[in-house]
């Protein structure tokens, strides 16, 4: 293993590592196997109860699988959802193949991440000629624990998918740079457009290409000296300012795509992930807080790159409690490192790696707010590539300068891989259970509303209702005027049979000035079931109809109307409502209710089919049967 050797020439020897093509294949296989093996536990993880329902489990379009209507919907996504049609299409394909089996969705994420690591290795090796350094970067990317969130979270399909198309666009750009043509330019444009349609995080692509023009492609070379690690057959652009402007002009169409994508991202997606019409978190903070938070974030990402511990799913935004001292220290450190990089700018891998990190992270830094958090591990998925390049090329230079024996180098590499693998295995383990993941997040963070809320919901889902109460109360304490906290406590009261208290809570939610339509719809539907339990059928019908007025495709409301119709003896109407309910959102209980109504109406074959559907979807048929009987008894 010689990190100091430029691209080796083919050899006729029998050693497989003397033949570049065979060596490349073997290294790709080893990298893929290591990634798949260490990440394999995620395939046994459930859907996360945070964002996964919006993207998959409660999304009727996705659950319907791949169809022409679904394809049209992905490109005409409602404004309250993020517009990333490629991501929606990938979910629809998974739904068509795997149904509601979370293992299939996790497997797709893992395969995409593995392919991304392989593409990264091949692109770097092709562009620089350095095999082992490129492999080191790809391995750090593949196995770094900071990337677990992007892989293990089904809702972050957009992260790994956009990265895939981003890398394809980089590969196409290298192809274009060797011999520019319209066809090759269009290939880059198409790949970049697909990346943007997966997630807007890649909007810094034109900026990243300018860095690659400087190194390793050598298209921008003011000194006319050979670019460090540049491939010999890449034509170097003429020296001087005109070359820079030509390269900038070349990227104007891609910059236009970035601007359009940024505008779409800023105007869509808010309501599906918020329970209030206007979020009252970071977007309203003054600029100085957002700049301070961004500075701290840059420092923390660097810290976690070198010491990937204490990784949480949600890092609450500190708001006005942001530490100015920490922000100043972090800002001074970032400026100091940047100054050193500029002083040693002749080390092009250092220059490009550092500015790649700074530039590609900028859209997610928090200066322009994109969520109710101060930072997120998934935001580092692309930016940390710059740090990995600095580490790989810097280590290789030190090995060469200090003439470190290969045995010492191999031992150090093995220890680093062991440490990474151990940390990765531990981090992956937290994702195997919603309760464990949210408990871990609470252990690492303070005043975390999302973690308190979702841990409570996870406990309720596991039947540990009493254990959920302290977390629901804590969430309400942290945000006393948050309609979601009120709704969750009302749901708890309803589950405990305290229907009057539940109705009072739901009434607060539906009359809350800024409640999002989705939350008001849920409150109306749940209120309908509470009225149903109290045998207040007129009020129940009114609630279900209000829910459908807000959301015509609400499965729970149709199921409630079906229960009312069956209680009134109108089996035909009940059957129709149950059918609408399962068409919108298939569920074992919904199919059992439909089967019972069909059987009473003497449609035995159709009833048998509905029971079979319920049996295929459930892990505890008897439990679902009990729930169905309880609903009919109310």
mmCIF file of C-alpha atoms in Angstrom, residues 161-484:
data_model
loop_
_atom_site.group_PDB
_atom_site.id
_atom_site.type_symbol
_atom_site.label_atom_id
_atom_site.label_comp_id
_atom_site.label_asym_id
_atom_site.label_seq_id
_atom_site.Cartn_x
_atom_site.Cartn_y
_atom_site.Cartn_z
ATOM 1 C CA UNK A 161 -30.483 9.615 -3.520
ATOM 2 C CA UNK A 162 -29.467 13.224 -4.190
ATOM 3 C CA UNK A 163 -25.885 12.277 -3.361
ATOM 4 C CA UNK A 164 -26.073 9.477 -5.927
ATOM 5 C CA UNK A 165 -27.136 11.810 -8.727
ATOM 6 C CA UNK A 166 -24.680 14.435 -7.479
ATOM 7 C CA UNK A 167 -21.824 11.946 -7.891
ATOM 8 C CA UNK A 168 -23.122 10.892 -11.294
ATOM 9 C CA UNK A 169 -23.103 14.582 -12.260
ATOM 10 C CA UNK A 170 -19.500 14.908 -11.017
ATOM 11 C CA UNK A 171 -18.475 11.872 -13.055
ATOM 12 C CA UNK A 172 -20.207 13.333 -16.113
ATOM 13 C CA UNK A 173 -18.422 16.636 -15.515
ATOM 14 C CA UNK A 174 -15.058 14.890 -15.492
ATOM 15 C CA UNK A 175 -16.055 13.264 -18.791
ATOM 16 C CA UNK A 176 -17.094 16.657 -20.156
ATOM 17 C CA UNK A 177 -13.871 18.330 -18.955
ATOM 18 C CA UNK A 178 -11.727 15.888 -20.913
ATOM 19 C CA UNK A 179 -13.463 16.711 -24.192
ATOM 20 C CA UNK A 180 -16.175 19.414 -23.931
ATOM 21 C CA UNK A 181 -19.229 18.932 -26.143
ATOM 22 C CA UNK A 182 -22.915 19.788 -26.073
ATOM 23 C CA UNK A 183 -23.921 16.172 -25.487
ATOM 24 C CA UNK A 184 -21.595 15.832 -22.502
ATOM 25 C CA UNK A 185 -22.742 19.173 -21.093
ATOM 26 C CA UNK A 186 -26.345 18.005 -21.338
ATOM 27 C CA UNK A 187 -25.403 14.777 -19.524
ATOM 28 C CA UNK A 188 -24.062 16.830 -16.611
ATOM 29 C CA UNK A 189 -27.182 19.005 -16.658
ATOM 30 C CA UNK A 190 -29.540 16.021 -16.591
ATOM 31 C CA UNK A 191 -27.722 14.355 -13.702
ATOM 32 C CA UNK A 192 -27.672 17.611 -11.742
ATOM 33 C CA UNK A 193 -31.377 18.199 -12.377
ATOM 34 C CA UNK A 194 -32.137 14.706 -11.049
ATOM 35 C CA UNK A 195 -30.024 15.447 -7.974
ATOM 36 C CA UNK A 196 -31.990 18.643 -7.332
ATOM 37 C CA UNK A 197 -35.242 16.726 -7.811
ATOM 38 C CA UNK A 198 -34.097 14.389 -5.048
ATOM 39 C CA UNK A 199 -33.104 17.083 -2.527
ATOM 40 C CA UNK A 200 -32.104 20.713 -2.831
ATOM 41 C CA UNK A 201 -29.030 20.206 -0.598
ATOM 42 C CA UNK A 202 -26.895 19.941 -3.766
ATOM 43 C CA UNK A 203 -27.523 23.531 -4.905
ATOM 44 C CA UNK A 204 -23.828 24.354 -4.359
ATOM 45 C CA UNK A 205 -22.920 22.063 -7.272
ATOM 46 C CA UNK A 206 -21.661 24.915 -9.555
ATOM 47 C CA UNK A 207 -19.413 26.165 -6.742
ATOM 48 C CA UNK A 208 -18.100 22.628 -6.177
ATOM 49 C CA UNK A 209 -17.262 22.330 -9.878
ATOM 50 C CA UNK A 210 -15.151 25.491 -9.755
ATOM 51 C CA UNK A 211 -13.166 23.927 -6.925
ATOM 52 C CA UNK A 212 -12.694 20.755 -8.961
ATOM 53 C CA UNK A 213 -11.581 22.890 -11.928
ATOM 54 C CA UNK A 214 -8.761 24.125 -9.694
ATOM 55 C CA UNK A 215 -7.962 20.638 -8.367
ATOM 56 C CA UNK A 216 -7.795 17.879 -9.441
ATOM 57 C CA UNK A 217 -9.011 18.605 -12.972
ATOM 58 C CA UNK A 218 -6.512 21.415 -13.520
ATOM 59 C CA UNK A 219 -8.824 23.441 -15.754
ATOM 60 C CA UNK A 220 -8.165 26.568 -13.690
ATOM 61 C CA UNK A 221 -4.442 27.028 -13.234
ATOM 62 C CA UNK A 222 -3.083 30.533 -12.760
ATOM 63 C CA UNK A 223 0.474 29.364 -12.242
ATOM 64 C CA UNK A 224 0.517 26.978 -15.225
ATOM 65 C CA UNK A 225 2.308 24.535 -12.924
ATOM 66 C CA UNK A 226 1.051 20.939 -13.029
ATOM 67 C CA UNK A 227 -1.933 20.566 -10.753
ATOM 68 C CA UNK A 228 -1.355 18.418 -7.694
ATOM 69 C CA UNK A 229 -2.706 14.976 -8.482
ATOM 70 C CA UNK A 230 -4.284 16.024 -11.780
ATOM 71 C CA UNK A 231 -4.858 13.414 -14.430
ATOM 72 C CA UNK A 232 -2.524 13.886 -17.339
ATOM 73 C CA UNK A 233 -5.112 13.625 -20.092
ATOM 74 C CA UNK A 234 -7.295 16.454 -18.766
ATOM 75 C CA UNK A 235 -6.703 19.571 -20.840
ATOM 76 C CA UNK A 236 -5.603 22.543 -18.762
ATOM 77 C CA UNK A 237 -7.416 25.796 -19.463
ATOM 78 C CA UNK A 238 -5.353 28.815 -20.482
ATOM 79 C CA UNK A 239 -3.920 30.782 -17.606
ATOM 80 C CA UNK A 240 -5.275 34.179 -16.570
ATOM 81 C CA UNK A 241 -8.516 35.814 -15.482
ATOM 82 C CA UNK A 242 -10.285 35.089 -18.759
ATOM 83 C CA UNK A 243 -10.083 31.385 -18.001
ATOM 84 C CA UNK A 244 -11.852 31.923 -14.673
ATOM 85 C CA UNK A 245 -14.643 33.932 -16.281
ATOM 86 C CA UNK A 246 -15.028 31.356 -19.023
ATOM 87 C CA UNK A 247 -15.411 28.604 -16.440
ATOM 88 C CA UNK A 248 -17.859 30.707 -14.445
ATOM 89 C CA UNK A 249 -19.908 31.453 -17.572
ATOM 90 C CA UNK A 250 -19.944 27.754 -18.373
ATOM 91 C CA UNK A 251 -21.748 27.120 -15.093
ATOM 92 C CA UNK A 252 -24.402 29.844 -15.368
ATOM 93 C CA UNK A 253 -27.157 27.433 -16.545
ATOM 94 C CA UNK A 254 -26.398 25.148 -13.602
ATOM 95 C CA UNK A 255 -26.462 28.135 -11.265
ATOM 96 C CA UNK A 256 -29.890 29.001 -12.666
ATOM 97 C CA UNK A 257 -31.084 25.499 -11.810
ATOM 98 C CA UNK A 258 -29.735 25.991 -8.275
ATOM 99 C CA UNK A 259 -31.643 29.245 -7.860
ATOM 100 C CA UNK A 260 -34.903 27.734 -9.094
ATOM 101 C CA UNK A 261 -34.462 24.756 -6.775
ATOM 102 C CA UNK A 262 -33.707 27.017 -3.801
ATOM 103 C CA UNK A 263 -36.872 29.055 -4.438
ATOM 104 C CA UNK A 264 -38.984 25.894 -4.656
ATOM 105 C CA UNK A 265 -37.421 24.535 -1.459
ATOM 106 C CA UNK A 266 -38.182 27.771 0.428
ATOM 107 C CA UNK A 267 -41.812 27.876 -0.668
ATOM 108 C CA UNK A 268 -42.834 24.236 -0.168
ATOM 109 C CA UNK A 269 -42.727 21.537 2.468
ATOM 110 C CA UNK A 270 -43.385 23.512 5.636
ATOM 111 C CA UNK A 271 -46.825 22.318 6.650
ATOM 112 C CA UNK A 272 -46.327 18.576 6.355
ATOM 113 C CA UNK A 273 -43.629 18.743 9.014
ATOM 114 C CA UNK A 274 -45.105 21.442 11.251
ATOM 115 C CA UNK A 275 -48.207 21.546 13.431
ATOM 116 C CA UNK A 276 -48.537 25.311 13.217
ATOM 117 C CA UNK A 277 -49.317 27.414 10.176
ATOM 118 C CA UNK A 278 -46.293 29.608 10.846
ATOM 119 C CA UNK A 279 -43.318 28.076 12.600
ATOM 120 C CA UNK A 280 -42.273 30.188 15.569
ATOM 121 C CA UNK A 281 -38.792 28.737 15.818
ATOM 122 C CA UNK A 282 -35.583 29.723 14.019
ATOM 123 C CA UNK A 283 -37.089 31.574 11.062
ATOM 124 C CA UNK A 284 -38.066 34.488 13.299
ATOM 125 C CA UNK A 285 -34.731 34.763 15.087
ATOM 126 C CA UNK A 286 -32.630 37.818 14.225
ATOM 127 C CA UNK A 287 -29.682 37.480 11.893
ATOM 128 C CA UNK A 288 -27.086 37.656 14.643
ATOM 129 C CA UNK A 289 -28.519 34.550 16.325
ATOM 130 C CA UNK A 290 -28.585 32.635 13.050
ATOM 131 C CA UNK A 291 -25.004 33.653 12.243
ATOM 132 C CA UNK A 292 -23.865 32.693 15.749
ATOM 133 C CA UNK A 293 -25.635 29.338 15.517
ATOM 134 C CA UNK A 294 -24.055 28.701 12.110
ATOM 135 C CA UNK A 295 -20.583 29.459 13.473
ATOM 136 C CA UNK A 296 -21.103 27.049 16.376
ATOM 137 C CA UNK A 297 -22.465 24.464 13.966
ATOM 138 C CA UNK A 298 -19.376 24.575 11.765
ATOM 139 C CA UNK A 299 -17.240 23.947 14.826
ATOM 140 C CA UNK A 300 -19.400 21.062 15.988
ATOM 141 C CA UNK A 301 -19.389 19.400 12.568
ATOM 142 C CA UNK A 302 -15.593 19.545 12.584
ATOM 143 C CA UNK A 303 -15.509 18.140 16.112
ATOM 144 C CA UNK A 304 -17.828 15.280 15.190
ATOM 145 C CA UNK A 305 -15.798 14.558 12.044
ATOM 146 C CA UNK A 306 -12.804 13.737 14.234
ATOM 147 C CA UNK A 307 -14.680 12.450 17.296
ATOM 148 C CA UNK A 308 -18.069 11.071 16.189
ATOM 149 C CA UNK A 309 -19.640 10.668 19.612
ATOM 150 C CA UNK A 310 -22.864 11.946 21.182
ATOM 151 C CA UNK A 311 -24.748 11.874 17.887
ATOM 152 C CA UNK A 312 -28.417 12.763 18.354
ATOM 153 C CA UNK A 313 -31.356 12.646 15.983
ATOM 154 C CA UNK A 314 -32.510 16.178 16.860
ATOM 155 C CA UNK A 315 -30.372 19.026 18.185
ATOM 156 C CA UNK A 316 -32.807 21.671 19.511
ATOM 157 C CA UNK A 317 -32.210 25.233 18.394
ATOM 158 C CA UNK A 318 -30.935 27.254 21.405
ATOM 159 C CA UNK A 319 -32.629 30.446 20.221
ATOM 160 C CA UNK A 320 -31.841 33.433 22.412
ATOM 161 C CA UNK A 321 -29.813 31.145 24.685
ATOM 162 C CA UNK A 322 -27.178 30.792 21.945
ATOM 163 C CA UNK A 323 -23.720 31.126 23.498
ATOM 164 C CA UNK A 324 -22.014 34.174 22.033
ATOM 165 C CA UNK A 325 -18.733 33.073 23.590
ATOM 166 C CA UNK A 326 -18.922 29.696 21.844
ATOM 167 C CA UNK A 327 -19.881 31.414 18.583
ATOM 168 C CA UNK A 328 -16.907 33.789 18.760
ATOM 169 C CA UNK A 329 -14.471 30.974 19.559
ATOM 170 C CA UNK A 330 -15.814 28.864 16.702
ATOM 171 C CA UNK A 331 -15.782 31.798 14.273
ATOM 172 C CA UNK A 332 -12.203 32.712 15.198
ATOM 173 C CA UNK A 333 -11.158 29.077 14.705
ATOM 174 C CA UNK A 334 -12.850 28.873 11.287
ATOM 175 C CA UNK A 335 -11.313 32.173 10.158
ATOM 176 C CA UNK A 336 -7.907 31.082 11.459
ATOM 177 C CA UNK A 337 -8.027 27.767 9.609
ATOM 178 C CA UNK A 338 -9.190 29.540 6.458
ATOM 179 C CA UNK A 339 -6.251 31.970 6.705
ATOM 180 C CA UNK A 340 -3.800 29.074 7.043
ATOM 181 C CA UNK A 341 -5.365 27.330 4.073
ATOM 182 C CA UNK A 342 -4.911 30.471 1.997
ATOM 183 C CA UNK A 343 -1.281 30.780 3.121
ATOM 184 C CA UNK A 344 -0.624 27.171 2.046
ATOM 185 C CA UNK A 345 -2.865 27.376 -1.022
ATOM 186 C CA UNK A 346 -0.237 25.668 -3.150
ATOM 187 C CA UNK A 347 -1.425 22.491 -1.443
ATOM 188 C CA UNK A 348 -4.455 22.285 -3.668
ATOM 189 C CA UNK A 349 -6.064 19.289 -2.001
ATOM 190 C CA UNK A 350 -6.052 21.254 1.273
ATOM 191 C CA UNK A 351 -7.491 24.357 -0.407
ATOM 192 C CA UNK A 352 -10.212 22.477 -2.254
ATOM 193 C CA UNK A 353 -11.068 20.201 0.686
ATOM 194 C CA UNK A 354 -11.499 23.077 3.121
ATOM 195 C CA UNK A 355 -13.544 25.308 0.848
ATOM 196 C CA UNK A 356 -15.617 22.291 -0.218
ATOM 197 C CA UNK A 357 -16.507 21.804 3.461
ATOM 198 C CA UNK A 358 -17.293 25.483 4.025
ATOM 199 C CA UNK A 359 -19.191 25.992 0.767
ATOM 200 C CA UNK A 360 -21.307 22.862 0.484
ATOM 201 C CA UNK A 361 -22.402 23.167 4.130
ATOM 202 C CA UNK A 362 -23.441 26.820 3.780
ATOM 203 C CA UNK A 363 -27.066 26.165 2.650
ATOM 204 C CA UNK A 364 -27.617 23.955 5.725
ATOM 205 C CA UNK A 365 -25.619 26.075 8.177
ATOM 206 C CA UNK A 366 -28.685 27.761 9.658
ATOM 207 C CA UNK A 367 -28.131 31.295 8.404
ATOM 208 C CA UNK A 368 -31.072 30.574 6.120
ATOM 209 C CA UNK A 369 -33.321 28.461 8.326
ATOM 210 C CA UNK A 370 -34.613 25.147 7.034
ATOM 211 C CA UNK A 371 -35.960 23.515 10.165
ATOM 212 C CA UNK A 372 -36.530 23.786 13.927
ATOM 213 C CA UNK A 373 -33.032 22.596 14.790
ATOM 214 C CA UNK A 374 -29.573 24.116 15.071
ATOM 215 C CA UNK A 375 -27.792 21.393 13.086
ATOM 216 C CA UNK A 376 -28.284 17.824 11.897
ATOM 217 C CA UNK A 377 -25.879 14.953 11.278
ATOM 218 C CA UNK A 378 -27.380 14.373 7.833
ATOM 219 C CA UNK A 379 -26.339 17.860 6.699
ATOM 220 C CA UNK A 380 -22.684 16.761 6.773
ATOM 221 C CA UNK A 381 -23.204 13.942 4.243
ATOM 222 C CA UNK A 382 -21.646 15.854 1.316
ATOM 223 C CA UNK A 383 -19.604 18.565 3.111
ATOM 224 C CA UNK A 384 -17.430 16.124 5.079
ATOM 225 C CA UNK A 385 -15.994 14.797 1.815
ATOM 226 C CA UNK A 386 -13.745 17.868 1.869
ATOM 227 C CA UNK A 387 -12.406 17.014 5.319
ATOM 228 C CA UNK A 388 -11.856 13.396 4.291
ATOM 229 C CA UNK A 389 -9.815 14.539 1.279
ATOM 230 C CA UNK A 390 -7.684 16.744 3.524
ATOM 231 C CA UNK A 391 -7.085 13.828 5.893
ATOM 232 C CA UNK A 392 -6.227 11.315 3.165
ATOM 233 C CA UNK A 393 -3.902 13.581 1.170
ATOM 234 C CA UNK A 394 -2.392 15.100 4.322
ATOM 235 C CA UNK A 395 -1.653 11.700 5.819
ATOM 236 C CA UNK A 396 -0.072 10.540 2.560
ATOM 237 C CA UNK A 397 2.190 13.615 2.475
ATOM 238 C CA UNK A 398 3.308 13.003 6.053
ATOM 239 C CA UNK A 399 3.981 9.329 5.348
ATOM 240 C CA UNK A 400 6.147 10.331 2.414
ATOM 241 C CA UNK A 401 7.960 13.150 4.203
ATOM 242 C CA UNK A 402 8.678 11.181 7.366
ATOM 243 C CA UNK A 403 9.282 7.918 5.474
ATOM 244 C CA UNK A 404 6.998 5.989 7.788
ATOM 245 C CA UNK A 405 7.370 2.205 7.296
ATOM 246 C CA UNK A 406 4.503 0.490 5.526
ATOM 247 C CA UNK A 407 3.920 -1.747 8.544
ATOM 248 C CA UNK A 408 3.279 1.245 10.779
ATOM 249 C CA UNK A 409 1.006 2.791 8.138
ATOM 250 C CA UNK A 410 -0.982 -0.431 7.753
ATOM 251 C CA UNK A 411 -1.334 -0.838 11.515
ATOM 252 C CA UNK A 412 -2.564 2.735 11.934
ATOM 253 C CA UNK A 413 -5.060 2.283 9.084
ATOM 254 C CA UNK A 414 -6.329 -0.944 10.651
ATOM 255 C CA UNK A 415 -6.798 0.728 14.043
ATOM 256 C CA UNK A 416 -8.689 3.617 12.448
ATOM 257 C CA UNK A 417 -10.945 1.171 10.598
ATOM 258 C CA UNK A 418 -11.540 -0.771 13.809
ATOM 259 C CA UNK A 419 -12.460 2.399 15.696
ATOM 260 C CA UNK A 420 -14.768 3.544 12.893
ATOM 261 C CA UNK A 421 -16.425 0.143 12.623
ATOM 262 C CA UNK A 422 -17.005 -0.041 16.391
ATOM 263 C CA UNK A 423 -18.478 3.460 16.547
ATOM 264 C CA UNK A 424 -20.604 2.776 13.479
ATOM 265 C CA UNK A 425 -21.934 -0.489 14.922
ATOM 266 C CA UNK A 426 -22.888 1.295 18.154
ATOM 267 C CA UNK A 427 -24.630 4.153 16.361
ATOM 268 C CA UNK A 428 -26.538 1.815 14.039
ATOM 269 C CA UNK A 429 -27.777 -0.067 17.108
ATOM 270 C CA UNK A 430 -29.749 2.921 18.371
ATOM 271 C CA UNK A 431 -31.894 2.877 15.218
ATOM 272 C CA UNK A 432 -33.259 -0.601 15.842
ATOM 273 C CA UNK A 433 -36.018 0.664 18.119
ATOM 274 C CA UNK A 434 -37.885 3.994 18.288
ATOM 275 C CA UNK A 435 -37.903 4.001 22.088
ATOM 276 C CA UNK A 436 -34.154 3.380 22.259
ATOM 277 C CA UNK A 437 -33.389 6.051 19.654
ATOM 278 C CA UNK A 438 -35.448 8.771 21.323
ATOM 279 C CA UNK A 439 -34.207 7.810 24.787
ATOM 280 C CA UNK A 440 -30.649 8.125 23.489
ATOM 281 C CA UNK A 441 -31.481 11.523 22.000
ATOM 282 C CA UNK A 442 -32.891 12.733 25.331
ATOM 283 C CA UNK A 443 -29.769 11.519 27.112
ATOM 284 C CA UNK A 444 -27.632 13.742 24.865
ATOM 285 C CA UNK A 445 -29.747 16.889 24.592
ATOM 286 C CA UNK A 446 -31.651 19.295 26.823
ATOM 287 C CA UNK A 447 -35.088 20.861 26.455
ATOM 288 C CA UNK A 448 -35.775 18.683 23.429
ATOM 289 C CA UNK A 449 -39.470 18.999 22.592
ATOM 290 C CA UNK A 450 -39.326 16.672 19.568
ATOM 291 C CA UNK A 451 -37.576 13.922 21.506
ATOM 292 C CA UNK A 452 -40.005 14.143 24.450
ATOM 293 C CA UNK A 453 -42.998 14.086 22.110
ATOM 294 C CA UNK A 454 -41.837 11.251 19.883
ATOM 295 C CA UNK A 455 -40.542 9.114 22.751
ATOM 296 C CA UNK A 456 -43.996 9.378 24.291
ATOM 297 C CA UNK A 457 -45.640 8.346 21.025
ATOM 298 C CA UNK A 458 -43.205 5.446 20.660
ATOM 299 C CA UNK A 459 -44.003 4.265 24.178
ATOM 300 C CA UNK A 460 -47.733 4.495 23.470
ATOM 301 C CA UNK A 461 -47.240 2.492 20.278
ATOM 302 C CA UNK A 462 -45.518 -0.208 22.369
ATOM 303 C CA UNK A 463 -48.452 -0.288 24.794
ATOM 304 C CA UNK A 464 -46.459 1.450 27.570
ATOM 305 C CA UNK A 465 -49.039 4.194 27.908
ATOM 306 C CA UNK A 466 -48.399 5.105 31.544
ATOM 307 C CA UNK A 467 -44.666 5.572 30.878
ATOM 308 C CA UNK A 468 -45.500 8.067 28.141
ATOM 309 C CA UNK A 469 -47.259 10.542 30.448
ATOM 310 C CA UNK A 470 -44.153 12.247 31.942
ATOM 311 C CA UNK A 471 -42.772 12.849 28.465
ATOM 312 C CA UNK A 472 -46.074 14.255 27.204
ATOM 313 C CA UNK A 473 -46.183 16.573 30.203
ATOM 314 C CA UNK A 474 -42.584 17.614 29.658
ATOM 315 C CA UNK A 475 -43.316 18.395 26.011
ATOM 316 C CA UNK A 476 -46.302 20.516 27.065
ATOM 317 C CA UNK A 477 -44.099 22.318 29.606
ATOM 318 C CA UNK A 478 -41.461 23.080 26.964
ATOM 319 C CA UNK A 479 -44.079 24.441 24.543
ATOM 320 C CA UNK A 480 -47.223 25.291 26.502
ATOM 321 C CA UNK A 481 -48.929 26.806 23.463
ATOM 322 C CA UNK A 482 -47.961 24.114 20.973
ATOM 323 C CA UNK A 483 -51.116 22.478 19.564
ATOM 324 C CA UNK A 484 -49.302 19.174 19.026
#
